[in-house]
CSV table of C-alpha atoms and ligand atoms in Angstrom, one decimal:
chain,number,residue,atom,x,y,z
A,1,UNK,CA,72.5,109.6,84.8
A,2,UNK,CA,72.1,113.4,84.2
A,3,UNK,CA,75.2,115.6,83.9
A,4,UNK,CA,77.3,115.9,87.0
A,5,UNK,CA,79.4,118.8,88.3
A,6,UNK,CA,82.6,116.7,88.1
A,7,UNK,CA,83.9,113.4,86.7
A,8,UNK,CA,85.6,112.7,90.0
A,9,UNK,CA,85.2,114.0,93.5
A,10,UNK,CA,87.9,112.8,96.0
A,11,UNK,CA,87.4,113.0,99.7
A,12,UNK,CA,90.8,113.7,101.3
A,13,UNK,CA,93.8,115.4,99.8
A,14,UNK,CA,96.4,113.2,101.4
A,15,UNK,CA,98.9,110.8,99.8
A,16,UNK,CA,96.3,108.7,97.9
A,17,UNK,CA,93.6,111.3,97.3
A,18,UNK,CA,96.1,113.9,96.1
A,19,UNK,CA,97.8,111.6,93.6
A,20,UNK,CA,94.5,110.2,92.2
A,21,UNK,CA,93.0,113.7,91.8
A,22,UNK,CA,96.0,115.0,90.0
A,23,UNK,CA,96.4,112.0,87.7
A,24,UNK,CA,92.7,111.9,86.8
A,25,UNK,CA,92.9,115.6,85.9
A,26,UNK,CA,96.0,115.0,83.8
A,27,UNK,CA,93.9,112.5,81.8
A,28,UNK,CA,91.5,115.3,81.0
A,29,UNK,CA,88.9,114.5,83.7
A,30,UNK,CA,87.1,117.3,85.6
A,31,UNK,CA,88.1,116.7,89.2
A,32,UNK,CA,87.4,118.2,92.7
A,33,UNK,CA,89.1,117.2,95.9
A,34,UNK,CA,87.6,117.9,99.3
A,35,UNK,CA,89.9,118.4,102.2
A,36,UNK,CA,88.9,119.2,105.8
A,37,UNK,CA,92.4,119.9,107.1
A,38,UNK,CA,95.7,120.5,105.2
A,39,UNK,CA,96.6,119.5,101.7
A,40,UNK,CA,99.3,116.8,102.0
A,41,UNK,CA,97.4,114.7,104.6
A,42,UNK,CA,98.9,112.6,107.3
A,43,UNK,CA,102.2,111.8,105.7
A,44,UNK,CA,103.2,115.4,105.0
A,45,UNK,CA,101.6,117.1,108.0
A,46,UNK,CA,101.4,114.6,110.8
A,47,UNK,CA,103.4,111.5,109.8
A,48,UNK,CA,106.4,110.5,107.7
A,49,UNK,CA,107.8,114.0,107.0
A,50,UNK,CA,107.7,115.8,110.3
A,51,UNK,CA,108.6,112.5,112.1
A,52,UNK,CA,111.7,112.0,110.0
A,53,UNK,CA,112.8,115.6,110.4
A,54,UNK,CA,112.6,115.1,114.2
A,55,UNK,CA,114.6,111.8,113.8
A,56,UNK,CA,117.2,113.7,111.9
A,57,UNK,CA,117.3,116.5,114.5
A,58,UNK,CA,117.6,114.0,117.4
A,59,UNK,CA,120.3,112.0,115.7
A,60,UNK,CA,122.8,114.8,116.0
A,61,UNK,CA,123.0,114.0,119.7
A,62,UNK,CA,124.8,110.8,118.8
A,63,UNK,CA,126.7,112.4,116.0
A,64,UNK,CA,128.3,115.0,118.2
A,65,UNK,CA,129.6,112.4,120.7
A,66,UNK,CA,130.7,110.1,117.9
A,67,UNK,CA,132.8,112.9,116.4
A,68,UNK,CA,135.1,112.9,119.5
A,69,UNK,CA,136.5,109.6,118.4
A,70,UNK,CA,137.4,111.0,115.0
A,71,UNK,CA,139.6,113.8,116.5
A,72,UNK,CA,137.0,116.5,116.9
A,73,UNK,CA,136.9,118.6,120.1
A,74,UNK,CA,133.6,120.1,120.6
A,75,UNK,CA,133.0,122.9,123.0
A,76,UNK,CA,129.6,123.1,124.5
A,77,UNK,CA,126.6,122.3,122.3
A,78,UNK,CA,123.1,122.9,123.2
A,79,UNK,CA,119.7,121.9,121.8
A,80,UNK,CA,116.6,124.0,121.4
A,81,UNK,CA,113.5,121.9,120.9
A,82,UNK,CA,111.3,125.0,120.1
A,83,UNK,CA,113.7,125.9,117.3
A,84,UNK,CA,113.6,122.4,115.8
A,85,UNK,CA,109.8,122.4,115.9
A,86,UNK,CA,109.6,125.8,114.3
A,87,UNK,CA,112.0,124.9,111.5
A,88,UNK,CA,110.1,121.7,110.9
A,89,UNK,CA,106.8,123.7,110.6
A,90,UNK,CA,108.4,126.1,108.1
A,91,UNK,CA,109.2,123.1,106.0
A,92,UNK,CA,105.7,121.7,106.3
A,93,UNK,CA,104.2,125.0,105.2
A,94,UNK,CA,106.5,125.0,102.2
A,95,UNK,CA,105.4,121.5,101.3
A,96,UNK,CA,101.7,122.5,101.7
A,97,UNK,CA,102.2,125.3,99.3
A,98,UNK,CA,103.9,123.0,96.8
A,99,UNK,CA,101.0,120.4,97.1
A,100,UNK,CA,98.4,123.2,96.7
A,101,UNK,CA,100.2,124.4,93.6
A,102,UNK,CA,100.3,121.0,92.1
A,103,UNK,CA,96.5,120.7,92.4
A,104,UNK,CA,96.0,124.2,91.0
A,105,UNK,CA,98.5,123.6,88.1
A,106,UNK,CA,96.6,120.5,87.1
A,107,UNK,CA,93.2,122.2,87.3
A,108,UNK,CA,92.0,120.2,90.3
A,109,UNK,CA,89.3,122.2,92.2
A,110,UNK,CA,90.2,122.2,95.9
A,111,UNK,CA,87.1,122.5,98.1
A,112,UNK,CA,87.9,123.2,101.8
A,113,UNK,CA,85.7,121.5,104.3
A,114,UNK,CA,84.5,118.2,105.5
A,115,UNK,CA,82.8,116.1,102.9
A,116,UNK,CA,80.1,113.4,103.3
A,117,UNK,CA,78.0,111.5,100.9
A,118,UNK,CA,74.3,112.3,100.5
A,119,UNK,CA,73.9,109.6,97.9
A,120,UNK,CA,76.2,107.6,95.6
A,121,UNK,CA,76.8,110.6,93.4
A,122,UNK,CA,76.4,113.6,95.7
A,123,UNK,CA,79.0,115.0,98.2
A,124,UNK,CA,77.9,117.5,100.7
A,125,UNK,CA,80.4,120.1,101.9
A,126,UNK,CA,78.9,122.5,104.4
A,127,UNK,CA,75.6,123.3,102.8
A,128,UNK,CA,76.9,122.8,99.2
A,129,UNK,CA,75.9,119.7,97.2
A,130,UNK,CA,78.4,118.6,94.5
A,131,UNK,CA,77.8,115.7,92.1
A,132,UNK,CA,80.2,113.4,90.3
A,133,UNK,CA,80.1,110.3,88.2
A,134,UNK,CA,82.9,108.7,90.3
A,135,UNK,CA,83.7,109.2,93.9
A,136,UNK,CA,87.0,108.3,95.6
A,137,UNK,CA,87.2,107.9,99.4
A,138,UNK,CA,90.8,108.7,100.5
A,139,UNK,CA,90.2,109.9,104.1
A,140,UNK,CA,93.1,108.1,105.7
A,141,UNK,CA,93.2,107.1,109.4
A,142,UNK,CA,93.6,108.5,112.9
A,143,UNK,CA,95.2,107.5,116.2
A,144,UNK,CA,93.0,105.1,118.1
A,145,UNK,CA,93.0,105.2,121.9
A,146,UNK,CA,92.0,102.4,124.2
A,147,UNK,CA,89.3,102.8,126.9
A,148,UNK,CA,91.6,103.3,129.9
A,149,UNK,CA,90.7,105.6,132.8
A,150,UNK,CA,92.5,108.9,132.4
A,151,UNK,CA,93.1,108.4,128.7
A,152,UNK,CA,92.1,112.0,128.2
A,153,UNK,CA,95.4,113.0,129.7
A,154,UNK,CA,97.4,111.2,127.0
A,155,UNK,CA,98.7,112.8,123.8
A,156,UNK,CA,99.0,111.0,120.4
A,157,UNK,CA,101.6,111.2,117.6
A,158,UNK,CA,99.7,114.3,116.3
A,159,UNK,CA,100.5,116.4,119.4
A,160,UNK,CA,103.9,114.8,120.1
A,161,UNK,CA,105.2,116.4,116.9
A,162,UNK,CA,104.4,119.9,118.3
A,163,UNK,CA,105.1,119.7,122.0
A,164,UNK,CA,105.6,123.2,123.4
A,165,UNK,CA,108.5,122.0,125.4
A,166,UNK,CA,110.5,118.8,126.0
A,167,UNK,CA,109.3,116.9,129.1
A,168,UNK,CA,111.9,115.5,131.5
A,169,UNK,CA,110.2,112.1,131.6
A,170,UNK,CA,107.8,110.4,129.2
A,171,UNK,CA,105.8,107.2,129.1
A,172,UNK,CA,105.2,105.9,125.6
A,173,UNK,CA,102.5,103.2,125.4
A,174,UNK,CA,102.6,100.9,122.4
A,175,UNK,CA,105.1,98.6,120.7
A,176,UNK,CA,104.5,99.4,117.0
A,177,UNK,CA,106.6,101.4,114.6
A,178,UNK,CA,105.3,104.8,115.6
A,179,UNK,CA,105.9,104.1,119.3
A,180,UNK,CA,109.5,103.0,118.7
A,181,UNK,CA,110.2,105.9,116.4
A,182,UNK,CA,109.0,108.4,119.0
A,183,UNK,CA,110.9,106.5,121.8
A,184,UNK,CA,114.1,107.0,119.7
A,185,UNK,CA,113.5,110.7,119.1
A,186,UNK,CA,112.8,111.6,122.6
A,187,UNK,CA,115.4,109.4,124.2
A,188,UNK,CA,118.1,110.8,122.0
A,189,UNK,CA,117.0,114.3,123.0
A,190,UNK,CA,117.6,113.5,126.7
A,191,UNK,CA,114.0,112.7,127.8
A,192,UNK,CA,113.8,109.7,130.2
A,193,UNK,CA,111.6,107.4,128.2
A,194,UNK,CA,109.7,104.4,129.5
A,195,UNK,CA,108.0,102.4,126.8
A,196,UNK,CA,105.1,100.2,127.9
A,197,UNK,CA,103.8,97.4,125.6
A,198,UNK,CA,101.5,94.5,125.8
A,199,UNK,CA,103.6,92.1,123.6
A,200,UNK,CA,106.7,90.2,124.5
A,201,UNK,CA,108.8,92.6,122.6
A,202,UNK,CA,108.6,95.6,120.1
A,203,UNK,CA,107.3,95.5,116.5
A,204,UNK,CA,104.9,92.6,116.3
A,205,UNK,CA,104.9,91.2,112.8
A,206,UNK,CA,108.5,91.9,112.0
A,207,UNK,CA,111.2,89.2,111.8
A,208,UNK,CA,112.1,87.9,115.2
A,209,UNK,CA,115.8,88.7,114.9
A,210,UNK,CA,114.9,92.3,113.9
A,211,UNK,CA,112.7,92.6,116.9
A,212,UNK,CA,115.2,91.2,119.3
A,213,UNK,CA,118.1,93.3,117.9
A,214,UNK,CA,116.1,96.5,118.1
A,215,UNK,CA,114.9,95.8,121.7
A,216,UNK,CA,118.5,95.2,122.8
A,217,UNK,CA,119.7,98.4,121.2
A,218,UNK,CA,116.9,100.5,122.6
A,219,UNK,CA,117.6,99.2,126.1
A,220,UNK,CA,121.4,99.9,125.5
A,221,UNK,CA,120.5,103.5,124.6
A,222,UNK,CA,118.7,103.9,127.9
A,223,UNK,CA,115.0,103.3,127.0
A,224,UNK,CA,113.2,101.6,129.9
A,225,UNK,CA,111.3,98.9,128.0
A,226,UNK,CA,108.4,97.3,129.9
A,227,UNK,CA,107.1,94.4,127.8
A,228,UNK,CA,104.1,92.3,128.7
A,229,UNK,CA,102.8,95.2,130.6
A,230,UNK,CA,99.5,97.0,130.4
A,231,UNK,CA,98.4,100.4,131.6
A,232,UNK,CA,95.5,100.3,134.1
A,233,UNK,CA,94.9,104.0,134.6
A,234,UNK,CA,96.4,107.5,134.2
A,235,UNK,CA,95.9,110.1,137.0
A,236,UNK,CA,96.9,113.7,137.0
A,237,UNK,CA,98.4,115.4,140.0
A,238,UNK,CA,99.3,119.0,139.2
A,239,UNK,CA,101.5,118.9,136.2
A,240,UNK,CA,102.5,115.3,136.7
A,241,UNK,CA,100.9,112.0,135.7
A,242,UNK,CA,100.8,108.7,137.6
A,243,UNK,CA,100.6,105.8,135.2
A,244,UNK,CA,99.4,102.6,137.0
A,245,UNK,CA,100.7,99.5,135.3
A,246,UNK,CA,99.9,95.8,135.6
A,247,UNK,CA,102.0,94.3,138.4
A,248,UNK,CA,100.7,97.2,140.6
A,249,UNK,CA,103.6,99.5,139.7
A,250,UNK,CA,103.0,103.2,139.3
A,251,UNK,CA,105.3,105.4,137.2
A,252,UNK,CA,105.4,109.2,137.7
A,253,UNK,CA,105.9,111.0,134.4
A,254,UNK,CA,105.5,114.4,132.8
A,255,UNK,CA,103.9,113.2,129.6
A,256,UNK,CA,102.0,110.1,128.4
A,257,UNK,CA,102.1,109.4,124.7
A,258,UNK,CA,99.8,106.7,123.3
A,259,UNK,CA,100.8,105.0,120.0
A,260,UNK,CA,98.6,102.0,120.2
A,261,UNK,CA,97.4,101.8,116.6
A,262,UNK,CA,95.3,103.7,114.1
A,263,UNK,CA,91.7,103.4,112.8
A,264,UNK,CA,90.3,104.1,109.4
A,265,UNK,CA,88.6,107.5,109.0
A,266,UNK,CA,85.2,106.1,107.8
A,267,UNK,CA,82.7,107.4,110.4
A,268,UNK,CA,80.3,110.2,109.6
A,269,UNK,CA,81.0,110.0,105.8
A,270,UNK,CA,77.5,108.6,105.0
A,271,UNK,CA,79.1,105.5,103.6
A,272,UNK,CA,76.7,102.9,105.2
A,273,UNK,CA,73.7,104.9,104.1
A,274,UNK,CA,74.7,104.7,100.4
A,275,UNK,CA,75.6,101.0,100.8
A,276,UNK,CA,79.4,101.1,101.0
A,277,UNK,CA,80.4,98.0,103.1
A,278,UNK,CA,82.8,98.4,106.0
A,279,UNK,CA,84.6,95.6,107.8
A,280,UNK,CA,84.6,95.1,111.6
A,281,UNK,CA,87.5,97.6,112.0
A,282,UNK,CA,85.5,100.2,110.1
A,283,UNK,CA,87.7,99.9,107.0
A,284,UNK,CA,86.1,100.4,103.6
A,285,UNK,CA,85.9,97.0,101.9
A,286,UNK,CA,87.3,97.1,98.4
A,287,UNK,CA,88.1,94.6,95.6
A,288,UNK,CA,91.6,94.1,94.1
A,289,UNK,CA,91.0,97.3,92.0
A,290,UNK,CA,89.9,99.4,95.0
A,291,UNK,CA,86.3,99.4,94.0
A,292,UNK,CA,83.8,99.4,97.0
A,293,UNK,CA,80.5,97.5,97.2
A,294,UNK,CA,78.9,100.5,95.3
A,295,UNK,CA,79.8,100.5,91.6
A,296,UNK,CA,80.9,104.2,91.2
A,297,UNK,CA,82.6,104.6,94.6
A,298,UNK,CA,86.2,103.6,95.1
A,299,UNK,CA,88.6,103.8,98.1
A,300,UNK,CA,92.4,103.9,98.5
A,301,UNK,CA,94.9,104.3,101.3
A,302,UNK,CA,94.6,103.9,105.0
A,303,UNK,CA,90.8,104.1,105.0
A,304,UNK,CA,90.9,100.6,103.4
A,305,UNK,CA,93.4,99.4,106.1
A,306,UNK,CA,95.4,97.2,103.7
A,307,UNK,CA,99.1,98.1,104.0
A,308,UNK,CA,99.1,101.6,105.6
A,309,UNK,CA,102.1,103.3,104.1
A,310,UNK,CA,102.4,106.3,101.9
A,311,UNK,CA,103.9,104.7,98.8
A,312,UNK,CA,101.2,102.0,99.0
A,313,UNK,CA,98.4,104.7,99.1
A,314,UNK,CA,100.0,106.4,96.1
A,315,UNK,CA,100.3,103.1,94.2
A,316,UNK,CA,96.7,102.2,94.9
A,317,UNK,CA,95.6,105.7,93.7
A,318,UNK,CA,97.5,105.2,90.4
A,319,UNK,CA,96.0,101.8,89.9
A,320,UNK,CA,92.6,103.2,90.6
A,321,UNK,CA,93.0,106.0,88.0
A,322,UNK,CA,94.4,103.6,85.4
A,323,UNK,CA,91.4,101.3,86.0
A,324,UNK,CA,88.6,103.9,86.2
A,325,UNK,CA,89.8,106.4,83.7
A,326,UNK,CA,92.7,104.9,81.7
A,327,UNK,CA,91.1,101.8,80.2
A,328,UNK,CA,93.8,99.7,81.9
A,329,UNK,CA,92.3,97.7,84.8
A,330,UNK,CA,95.3,97.5,87.3
A,331,UNK,CA,95.3,95.4,90.4
A,332,UNK,CA,97.7,96.5,93.1
A,333,UNK,CA,100.5,94.0,94.0
A,334,UNK,CA,101.2,93.6,97.7
A,335,UNK,CA,104.1,91.3,97.5
A,336,UNK,CA,107.6,92.5,98.4
A,337,UNK,CA,106.6,95.9,99.6
A,338,UNK,CA,109.7,97.3,101.4
A,339,UNK,CA,109.3,99.3,104.6
A,340,UNK,CA,111.4,101.1,107.1
A,341,UNK,CA,111.2,102.0,110.8
A,342,UNK,CA,113.0,105.2,111.6
A,343,UNK,CA,113.9,104.2,115.1
A,344,UNK,CA,117.5,104.3,116.4
A,345,UNK,CA,119.1,102.4,114.9
A,346,UNK,CA,116.8,102.2,111.9
A,347,UNK,CA,115.2,99.1,110.4
A,348,UNK,CA,114.4,98.2,106.9
A,349,UNK,CA,112.9,95.1,105.5
A,350,UNK,CA,111.5,93.6,102.3
A,351,UNK,CA,109.9,90.2,101.7
A,352,UNK,CA,109.0,87.5,104.3
A,353,UNK,CA,110.0,87.1,107.9
A,354,UNK,CA,111.8,83.9,108.7
A,355,UNK,CA,108.7,82.4,110.3
A,356,UNK,CA,106.4,83.4,107.4
A,357,UNK,CA,108.9,82.0,104.9
A,358,UNK,CA,109.0,78.7,106.8
A,359,UNK,CA,105.2,78.6,106.9
A,360,UNK,CA,104.8,79.3,103.2
A,361,UNK,CA,107.9,77.6,101.7
A,362,UNK,CA,108.9,74.9,104.1
A,363,UNK,CA,112.7,74.6,104.0
A,364,UNK,CA,114.6,77.9,104.0
A,365,UNK,CA,118.2,78.8,104.6
A,366,UNK,CA,119.0,81.7,106.8
A,367,UNK,CA,122.1,83.9,106.6
A,368,UNK,CA,122.7,86.3,109.4
A,369,UNK,CA,125.4,88.7,110.2
A,370,UNK,CA,126.0,90.9,113.2
A,371,UNK,CA,128.9,93.3,113.2
A,372,UNK,CA,130.1,96.6,114.5
A,373,UNK,CA,129.7,99.3,111.7
A,374,UNK,CA,133.1,100.8,110.7
A,375,UNK,CA,132.1,104.2,112.2
A,376,UNK,CA,131.7,102.7,115.6
A,377,UNK,CA,135.2,101.4,115.7
A,378,UNK,CA,136.6,104.9,116.2
A,379,UNK,CA,133.5,106.4,117.8
A,380,UNK,CA,133.5,103.6,120.4
A,381,UNK,CA,129.7,103.4,120.2
A,382,UNK,CA,128.6,100.1,121.4
A,383,UNK,CA,125.9,99.5,118.7
A,384,UNK,CA,125.8,96.6,116.3
A,385,UNK,CA,124.3,96.1,112.9
A,386,UNK,CA,122.2,93.0,112.0
A,387,UNK,CA,121.6,91.8,108.5
A,388,UNK,CA,119.6,88.8,107.5
A,389,UNK,CA,118.7,87.0,104.3
A,390,UNK,CA,116.1,84.3,104.0
A,391,UNK,CA,116.4,82.0,101.0
A,392,UNK,CA,114.1,79.3,99.7
A,393,UNK,CA,116.2,76.1,99.7
A,394,UNK,CA,114.8,74.4,96.6
A,395,UNK,CA,114.7,77.4,94.3
A,396,UNK,CA,117.5,79.5,95.8
A,397,UNK,CA,115.2,82.5,95.6
A,398,UNK,CA,115.8,85.2,98.2
A,399,UNK,CA,112.5,85.6,100.1
A,400,UNK,CA,113.4,88.1,102.7
A,401,UNK,CA,116.0,90.9,103.4
A,402,UNK,CA,116.1,92.5,106.8
A,403,UNK,CA,118.5,95.0,108.4
A,404,UNK,CA,118.8,96.9,111.6
A,405,UNK,CA,121.6,99.5,111.5
A,406,UNK,CA,122.6,102.9,110.2
A,407,UNK,CA,121.3,103.6,106.6
A,408,UNK,CA,119.1,100.5,106.6
A,409,UNK,CA,116.3,102.2,104.7
A,410,UNK,CA,118.7,103.6,102.0
A,411,UNK,CA,120.4,100.2,101.6
A,412,UNK,CA,117.3,97.9,101.5
A,413,UNK,CA,115.4,100.0,98.9
A,414,UNK,CA,117.8,98.7,96.3
A,415,UNK,CA,117.5,95.1,97.4
A,416,UNK,CA,113.7,95.5,97.1
A,417,UNK,CA,114.3,95.8,93.3
A,418,UNK,CA,116.3,92.5,93.4
A,419,UNK,CA,113.5,90.7,95.2
A,420,UNK,CA,110.9,92.1,92.8
A,421,UNK,CA,112.9,90.6,90.0
A,422,UNK,CA,113.0,87.2,91.8
A,423,UNK,CA,116.8,87.3,92.5
A,424,UNK,CA,118.5,84.1,93.8
A,425,UNK,CA,121.1,83.8,96.4
A,426,UNK,CA,123.6,82.8,93.7
A,427,UNK,CA,122.9,86.2,92.0
A,428,UNK,CA,123.4,88.0,95.3
A,429,UNK,CA,126.7,86.1,95.6
A,430,UNK,CA,127.8,87.0,92.0
A,431,UNK,CA,127.2,90.7,92.7
A,432,UNK,CA,130.4,92.6,93.5
A,433,UNK,CA,130.2,94.5,96.8
A,434,UNK,CA,130.9,98.2,97.3
A,435,UNK,CA,133.8,98.4,99.6
A,436,UNK,CA,134.1,99.5,102.4
A,437,UNK,CA,130.4,99.7,103.1
A,438,UNK,CA,127.8,97.9,105.3
A,439,UNK,CA,125.7,97.1,102.3
A,440,UNK,CA,128.3,94.8,100.8
A,441,UNK,CA,127.6,92.4,103.6
A,442,UNK,CA,124.4,91.4,101.8
A,443,UNK,CA,126.4,90.1,98.8
A,444,UNK,CA,129.1,88.4,100.8
A,445,UNK,CA,127.1,86.3,103.3
A,446,UNK,CA,128.3,82.7,102.9
A,447,UNK,CA,127.5,80.9,106.1
A,448,UNK,CA,124.1,79.5,106.7
A,449,UNK,CA,122.7,79.5,110.1
A,450,UNK,CA,122.2,76.0,111.4
A,451,UNK,CA,118.6,74.9,111.2
A,452,UNK,CA,118.5,74.2,114.9
A,453,UNK,CA,118.5,77.8,115.9
A,454,UNK,CA,115.8,78.9,113.5
A,455,UNK,CA,113.9,81.9,114.8
A,456,UNK,CA,110.2,81.8,115.5
A,457,UNK,CA,108.1,84.9,115.0
A,458,UNK,CA,105.2,85.7,117.2
B,501,LIG,C1,103.4,109.3,113.0
B,501,LIG,C2,103.2,108.6,111.7
B,501,LIG,C3,104.4,108.3,111.0
B,501,LIG,C4,104.3,107.7,109.7
B,501,LIG,N1,105.4,107.4,109.1
B,501,LIG,C5,105.4,106.8,107.9
B,501,LIG,C6,106.6,106.5,107.2
B,501,LIG,O1,107.7,106.7,107.6
B,501,LIG,N2,106.5,105.9,105.9
B,501,LIG,C7,105.2,105.6,105.4
B,501,LIG,O2,105.2,105.1,104.2
B,501,LIG,N3,104.1,105.9,106.0
B,501,LIG,C8,104.1,106.5,107.3
B,501,LIG,N4,103.0,106.8,107.9
B,501,LIG,C9,101.7,106.4,107.3
B,501,LIG,C10,101.2,107.4,106.2
B,501,LIG,O3,101.2,108.6,106.7
B,501,LIG,C11,99.9,106.9,105.7
B,501,LIG,O4,99.9,105.6,105.3
B,501,LIG,C12,99.4,107.8,104.5
B,501,LIG,O5,99.4,109.2,104.8
B,501,LIG,C13,98.1,107.3,104.0
B,501,LIG,O6,97.6,108.2,103.0
B,501,LIG,P1,96.1,108.4,102.7
B,501,LIG,O7,95.9,109.1,101.5
B,501,LIG,O8,95.4,107.1,102.9
B,501,LIG,O9,95.5,109.2,103.9
B,501,LIG,P2,96.0,110.6,104.6
B,501,LIG,O10,97.3,111.0,104.1
B,501,LIG,O11,95.7,110.4,106.0
B,501,LIG,O12,95.0,111.7,104.0
B,501,LIG,C14,93.6,111.7,104.3
B,501,LIG,C15,93.1,113.1,104.2
B,501,LIG,O13,91.7,113.1,104.3
B,501,LIG,C16,91.3,114.2,105.0
B,501,LIG,N5,89.9,113.9,105.4
B,501,LIG,C17,89.5,112.9,106.3
B,501,LIG,N6,88.1,112.9,106.3
B,501,LIG,C18,87.7,113.9,105.5
B,501,LIG,C19,86.4,114.3,105.1
B,501,LIG,N7,85.3,113.8,105.6
B,501,LIG,N8,86.3,115.3,104.2
B,501,LIG,C20,87.5,115.9,103.7
B,501,LIG,N9,88.7,115.5,104.0
B,501,LIG,C21,88.8,114.5,104.9
B,501,LIG,C22,92.3,114.3,106.1
B,501,LIG,O14,92.3,115.6,106.7
B,501,LIG,C23,93.6,114.0,105.4
B,501,LIG,O15,94.2,115.1,104.9
B,501,LIG,C24,103.0,107.4,109.1
B,501,LIG,C25,101.9,107.8,109.8
B,501,LIG,C26,102.0,108.4,111.1
B,501,LIG,C27,100.7,108.7,111.8
């Protein structure tokens, strides 16, 4: 083909697109990245980062009351939502500046605007046509809303991060990780939260003991969990909303937040026209190297709807750059990807659920421990930690590590390395614990759960 303006044009400067653009430029390629909103993408601007800052802010509500049991007397303490949101936004602006600087320092050309493909080598931004040898689609995803009467009154996670004021009451619809995280934040901040979900309990796809433990703790913390319930309609009366549920019940509330899943951002990009195949959910279909059905067009991250997490988008981006520009074809590995849910208490998990382990490996041994974390002895908080190991009986290999409890994400990250190395239960047992810690429980579990009470995941 004739000379192009760039070696690579990336659509989307989020987790995947940002990393791929920077890495390709570091390898000496001429790169442009097109971004229609803010550099940093969902994770930094509307996802992981702002969400976690709000979780941290909300957690102080428990910390202050727990401190009383440790001898502190606390006078009055108040909370200012507007101040938390403002501080969070200052941090997001700082991060945006950092991500912009990283692109600039690596000679990546940032083009602001919405990009779409005119042909397999041409990207249109506004009226401008830019050409490239290789194109990467990294446009992420967006909240998807069901077709319910009155859905226009609902907000999504995007708006929930920036509410002008805290409502007194809130209905959260959905049972996935974003729904339980927001339920935790707003409940801790004193909002009366009702969570409505279609399934039999929260977090479909997670280990059954994790799901049950979290649901129990959420209810104990005051969240009104309505499982096996669907929303029929939402009506507005003045500043209030009436949410009509199955079972003919109506809940009055001040805010309705829908967190019922996300869809790939693939519409309006000209993909079908140039022959890029999409699946029935609108996700870009790719091979193990993230190449689409068109030779020079690749896609990474949430727009491909594989495992929709930031570190996965970044790893896919790096594998793409190594394959396309580094002369090292690299397929992404999807086994043993750890993940966390920053609900209250938090969850972290790596490897297989018990049900999946039984399906794939037949006989497994399960080690499960529930205990009161040390801090809760003096604080008096009635919250338990749950830890679970799933072990393949014949090989002794640890197949799954699951935890619900304080610091779970910090603890399980290390165990993800052990699983990646194929660690056995005997090696867990031979590891000396760090005492006193909750984490040591993972290397001191000795009693198998009898087979007869084996959990079954949905
Ligand atoms: C509330 C919430 C909480 C989350 N929490 C976590 C978490 O704790 N941990 C975790 O690992 N993941 C979390 N995620 C998921 C994580 O944010 C995504 O997996 C990750 O951002 C995906 O990266 P990406 O590069 O695929 O897309 P994105 O980061 O979404 O980036 C896509 C970019 O493309 C831009 N774009 C779209 N279309 C166009 C176009 N036509 N032209 C130009 N630009 C375009 C968008 O503006 C966006 O900036 C969370 C997500 C949400 C919504």
